Amino acid sequence: NAGVTQTPKFQVLKTGQSMTLQCAQDMNHEYMSWYRQDPGMGLRLIHYSVGAGITDQGEVPNGYNVSRSTTEDFPLRLLSAAPSQTSVYFCASSSLDRGRRGYTFGSGTRLTVV
Amino acid sequence: LAKTTQPISMDSYEGQEVNITCSHNNIATNDYITWYQQFPSQGPRFIIQGYKTKVTNEVASLFIPADRKSSTLSLPRVSLSDTAVYYCLVGDMHNAGNMLTFGGGTRLMVKP
């Protein structure tokens, strides 16, 4: 029962580098999303997807790209890392009927940009 | 999107009942109220969800008055392991295209 798996757990990037944060779920959930959480703050929605081939922007999409080629995977790409993107990133998934059990979250990726 | 307001922090002692209230004056007809719990270095975890009146599960109760402009998460007989941040979310749970936003949450500290 893997649920939502995020890799890597930790990452240090230099300013200007690019990287992809991976997210995979094995619950056949249609909905997937990415949040960032800054120290002492709540979660802010970056991008979300309601199914393969469909993505949309959240509250703070600038500097990030996503794609959804399969139901299982929803990678988040940082195009040119900036210190302001230092944060903990959480991936979440749910069935389209979120009235059942809400979101299932991954354990997070802690990213530091120096 | 319905904005929510919660207390920033609360203290309690082991064995006590804890009630955390969330205000959501602009809640829409199709919106549900959902509460999540988050421990340090972990993702949030679903606790309970409701639409109106009272909902109870094995870990908590959720009280929603008739006007639905607020809700109260009730944790019976808390223990040290209930120390966490609790988030109240309001949104249309049956519309996956509807964005759900997290506020700052309530930081609960349970003391021995």
Tab-separated table of C-alpha atoms in Angstrom:
chain	number	residue	atom	x	y	z
A	1	ASN	CA	0.000	0.000	0.000
A	2	ALA	CA	2.439	2.640	-1.263
A	3	GLY	CA	-0.083	5.474	-1.639
A	4	VAL	CA	1.701	8.600	-2.900
A	5	THR	CA	5.450	8.316	-3.413
A	6	GLN	CA	7.677	11.349	-3.819
A	7	THR	CA	11.319	11.363	-4.842
A	8	PRO	CA	13.812	12.607	-3.906
A	9	LYS	CA	13.243	13.300	-0.209
A	10	PHE	CA	15.958	15.934	-0.089
A	11	GLN	CA	17.644	18.022	-2.779
A	12	VAL	CA	20.081	20.912	-2.891
A	13	LEU	CA	20.250	22.946	-6.093
A	14	LYS	CA	22.325	25.859	-7.228
A	15	THR	CA	20.568	28.948	-8.509
A	16	GLY	CA	19.713	28.501	-12.169
A	17	GLN	CA	19.745	24.729	-12.179
A	18	SER	CA	16.701	22.761	-13.255
A	19	MET	CA	15.298	19.582	-11.824
A	20	THR	CA	12.214	17.407	-11.709
A	21	LEU	CA	10.422	16.331	-8.568
A	22	GLN	CA	8.732	12.993	-9.042
A	23	CYS	CA	5.307	11.982	-7.748
A	24	ALA	CA	3.602	8.633	-8.286
A	25	GLN	CA	0.410	7.170	-6.873
A	26	ASP	CA	-0.934	3.640	-7.091
A	27	MET	CA	-4.544	4.277	-6.066
A	28	ASN	CA	-5.840	5.031	-9.565
A	29	HIS	CA	-6.714	8.553	-8.464
A	30	GLU	CA	-7.736	10.914	-11.209
A	31	TYR	CA	-6.794	14.080	-9.329
A	32	MET	CA	-3.205	15.004	-8.484
A	33	SER	CA	-1.687	18.231	-7.264
A	34	TRP	CA	1.495	19.886	-6.049
A	35	TYR	CA	1.765	22.150	-3.012
A	36	ARG	CA	4.648	24.023	-1.506
A	37	GLN	CA	4.989	24.736	2.188
A	38	ASP	CA	7.323	27.411	3.463
A	39	PRO	CA	8.531	27.337	7.094
A	40	GLY	CA	5.710	27.958	9.555
A	41	MET	CA	3.202	28.468	6.765
A	42	GLY	CA	0.271	26.633	5.273
A	43	LEU	CA	0.327	24.853	1.937
A	44	ARG	CA	-0.005	26.749	-1.327
A	45	LEU	CA	-1.237	25.088	-4.488
A	46	ILE	CA	1.187	25.177	-7.432
A	47	HIS	CA	-0.453	23.076	-10.159
A	48	TYR	CA	-3.092	20.399	-10.332
A	49	SER	CA	-4.473	17.833	-12.755
A	50	VAL	CA	-7.868	16.160	-13.035
A	51	GLY	CA	-6.662	13.429	-15.369
A	52	ALA	CA	-4.062	12.369	-17.878
A	53	GLY	CA	-3.389	15.143	-20.375
A	54	ILE	CA	-5.128	17.798	-18.278
A	55	THR	CA	-3.307	20.280	-16.047
A	56	ASP	CA	-4.115	23.670	-14.596
A	57	GLN	CA	-2.466	26.376	-12.537
A	58	GLY	CA	-2.925	26.903	-8.842
A	59	GLU	CA	-2.096	29.889	-6.651
A	60	VAL	CA	1.664	30.036	-7.226
A	61	PRO	CA	2.514	28.460	-10.624
A	62	ASN	CA	5.335	30.756	-11.752
A	63	GLY	CA	8.659	29.004	-12.183
A	64	TYR	CA	7.119	25.530	-12.309
A	65	ASN	CA	5.892	23.247	-15.067
A	66	VAL	CA	3.878	20.057	-14.880
A	67	SER	CA	2.652	17.365	-17.224
A	68	ARG	CA	0.370	14.380	-16.782
A	69	SER	CA	1.059	11.699	-19.369
A	70	THR	CA	-0.258	8.835	-17.202
A	71	THR	CA	-2.764	8.519	-14.390
A	72	GLU	CA	-0.028	7.414	-11.984
A	73	ASP	CA	2.626	10.097	-12.451
A	74	PHE	CA	2.627	13.859	-12.007
A	75	PRO	CA	6.164	15.310	-12.145
A	76	LEU	CA	6.925	18.897	-11.164
A	77	ARG	CA	9.695	20.662	-13.056
A	78	LEU	CA	11.650	23.624	-11.791
A	79	LEU	CA	12.864	25.438	-14.873
A	80	SER	CA	15.563	27.666	-13.356
A	81	ALA	CA	15.806	27.309	-9.602
A	82	ALA	CA	15.779	30.424	-7.427
A	83	PRO	CA	16.381	30.798	-3.668
A	84	SER	CA	12.704	31.782	-3.318
A	85	GLN	CA	11.816	28.234	-4.314
A	86	THR	CA	13.445	26.824	-1.221
A	87	SER	CA	10.554	24.991	0.380
A	88	VAL	CA	9.010	21.625	1.146
A	89	TYR	CA	6.995	20.276	-1.759
A	90	PHE	CA	4.053	17.947	-1.269
A	91	CYS	CA	2.233	15.942	-3.870
A	92	ALA	CA	-1.372	14.927	-3.219
A	93	SER	CA	-3.932	12.783	-4.977
A	94	SER	CA	-7.600	11.973	-4.626
A	95	SER	CA	-10.446	10.375	-6.443
A	96	LEU	CA	-12.592	12.798	-8.406
A	97	ASP	CA	-15.184	12.371	-5.687
A	98	ARG	CA	-13.167	13.886	-2.872
A	99	GLY	CA	-16.110	13.490	-0.606
A	100	ARG	CA	-14.855	10.008	0.159
A	101	ARG	CA	-11.521	10.461	1.911
A	102	GLY	CA	-10.103	13.789	0.839
A	103	TYR	CA	-6.524	14.019	-0.325
A	104	THR	CA	-3.708	11.536	0.221
A	105	PHE	CA	-0.385	13.313	0.577
A	106	GLY	CA	3.143	12.145	-0.053
A	107	SER	CA	5.876	12.551	2.540
A	108	GLY	CA	7.363	15.581	0.817
A	109	THR	CA	10.546	16.736	-0.914
A	110	ARG	CA	12.679	19.214	0.978
A	111	LEU	CA	14.363	21.495	-1.570
A	112	THR	CA	17.088	24.009	-0.836
A	113	VAL	CA	18.272	26.420	-3.514
A	114	VAL	CA	21.596	28.100	-2.797
B	1	LEU	CA	-12.890	30.156	-2.773
B	2	ALA	CA	-14.206	30.330	0.782
B	3	LYS	CA	-11.600	31.909	3.059
B	4	THR	CA	-11.125	30.298	6.447
B	5	THR	CA	-9.986	31.754	9.748
B	6	GLN	CA	-8.587	29.617	12.555
B	7	PRO	CA	-6.736	30.407	15.778
B	8	ILE	CA	-2.994	30.391	15.217
B	9	SER	CA	-2.255	28.207	18.218
B	10	MET	CA	-3.837	26.386	21.148
B	11	ASP	CA	-2.504	24.646	24.234
B	12	SER	CA	-4.086	21.732	26.037
B	13	TYR	CA	-3.248	18.962	28.489
B	14	GLU	CA	-3.389	15.241	28.089
B	15	GLY	CA	-6.834	13.784	28.626
B	16	GLN	CA	-8.695	16.995	27.869
B	17	GLU	CA	-11.144	17.571	25.049
B	18	VAL	CA	-9.936	20.081	22.483
B	19	ASN	CA	-12.224	22.127	20.268
B	20	ILE	CA	-10.788	24.043	17.318
B	21	THR	CA	-13.141	26.431	15.553
B	22	CYS	CA	-12.883	27.527	11.949
B	23	SER	CA	-14.780	30.498	10.507
B	24	HIS	CA	-15.860	30.420	6.868
B	25	ASN	CA	-18.398	33.180	6.362
B	26	ASN	CA	-18.414	32.920	2.564
B	27	ILE	CA	-19.081	29.189	2.335
B	28	ALA	CA	-20.997	28.232	-0.799
B	29	THR	CA	-23.890	25.825	-1.150
B	30	ASN	CA	-21.761	23.044	-2.665
B	31	ASP	CA	-18.853	23.448	-0.268
B	32	TYR	CA	-17.832	20.791	2.223
B	33	ILE	CA	-15.680	21.303	5.305
B	34	THR	CA	-12.624	19.112	5.688
B	35	TRP	CA	-10.009	18.951	8.416
B	36	TYR	CA	-6.446	17.735	8.071
B	37	GLN	CA	-3.711	17.023	10.600
B	38	GLN	CA	-0.027	17.595	9.903
B	39	PHE	CA	2.945	16.424	11.937
B	40	PRO	CA	6.408	17.951	11.419
B	41	SER	CA	8.169	16.705	8.298
B	42	GLN	CA	5.073	14.881	7.079
B	43	GLY	CA	2.294	15.574	4.623
B	44	PRO	CA	-1.174	16.460	5.916
B	45	ARG	CA	-3.482	13.602	6.810
B	46	PHE	CA	-7.258	13.593	6.337
B	47	ILE	CA	-9.163	13.608	9.646
B	48	ILE	CA	-12.831	14.264	8.986
B	49	GLN	CA	-15.239	15.866	6.551
B	50	GLY	CA	-18.798	17.133	6.796
B	51	TYR	CA	-21.482	19.211	5.146
B	52	LYS	CA	-23.885	20.036	7.974
B	53	THR	CA	-24.854	19.087	11.547
B	54	LYS	CA	-22.509	16.574	13.164
B	55	VAL	CA	-20.096	13.985	11.853
B	56	THR	CA	-18.166	11.559	14.038
B	57	ASN	CA	-15.483	9.017	13.250
B	58	GLU	CA	-12.972	7.041	15.257
B	59	VAL	CA	-10.678	9.997	15.903
B	60	ALA	CA	-12.776	13.184	15.941
B	61	SER	CA	-16.134	14.884	15.700
B	62	LEU	CA	-17.089	17.772	13.482
B	63	PHE	CA	-19.858	20.152	14.474
B	64	ILE	CA	-21.409	22.421	11.855
B	65	PRO	CA	-24.191	24.862	12.782
B	66	ALA	CA	-27.207	25.403	10.580
B	67	ASP	CA	-25.807	28.531	8.899
B	68	ARG	CA	-22.535	26.651	8.110
B	69	LYS	CA	-20.483	29.815	8.602
B	70	SER	CA	-18.254	28.058	11.075
B	71	SER	CA	-17.284	24.565	12.133
B	72	THR	CA	-15.667	23.018	15.187
B	73	LEU	CA	-13.277	20.097	15.211
B	74	SER	CA	-13.501	18.230	18.497
B	75	LEU	CA	-10.693	15.916	19.623
B	76	PRO	CA	-11.707	13.839	22.660
B	77	ARG	CA	-9.153	13.099	25.367
B	78	VAL	CA	-6.046	14.310	23.549
B	79	SER	CA	-2.651	12.756	24.068
B	80	LEU	CA	0.869	14.042	23.461
B	81	SER	CA	0.761	12.449	20.011
B	82	ASP	CA	-2.044	14.821	18.993
B	83	THR	CA	0.435	17.711	19.006
B	84	ALA	CA	0.273	18.854	15.387
B	85	VAL	CA	-1.032	21.544	13.055
B	86	TYR	CA	-4.705	21.269	12.141
B	87	TYR	CA	-6.053	22.745	8.911
B	88	CYS	CA	-9.620	23.558	8.003
B	89	LEU	CA	-10.459	23.509	4.299
B	90	VAL	CA	-13.671	24.569	2.630
B	91	GLY	CA	-14.520	23.718	-0.947
B	92	ASP	CA	-16.593	21.748	-3.388
B	93	MET	CA	-15.341	18.245	-2.689
B	94	HIS	CA	-17.178	16.701	-5.591
B	95	ASN	CA	-15.586	18.961	-8.170
B	96	ALA	CA	-11.984	17.947	-8.641
B	97	GLY	CA	-11.361	21.007	-10.776
B	98	ASN	CA	-12.114	23.228	-7.822
B	99	MET	CA	-8.966	24.466	-6.121
B	100	LEU	CA	-8.725	23.920	-2.405
B	101	THR	CA	-6.543	26.251	-0.411
B	102	PHE	CA	-4.944	25.685	2.955
B	103	GLY	CA	-4.835	28.517	5.459
B	104	GLY	CA	-2.201	28.848	8.139
B	105	GLY	CA	-3.731	26.184	10.356
B	106	THR	CA	-3.926	25.880	14.144
B	107	ARG	CA	-0.855	24.674	15.977
B	108	LEU	CA	-2.028	22.465	18.849
B	109	MET	CA	0.395	21.777	21.673
B	110	VAL	CA	-0.614	19.034	24.100
B	111	LYS	CA	1.244	19.129	27.399
B	112	PRO	CA	1.690	16.329	29.942
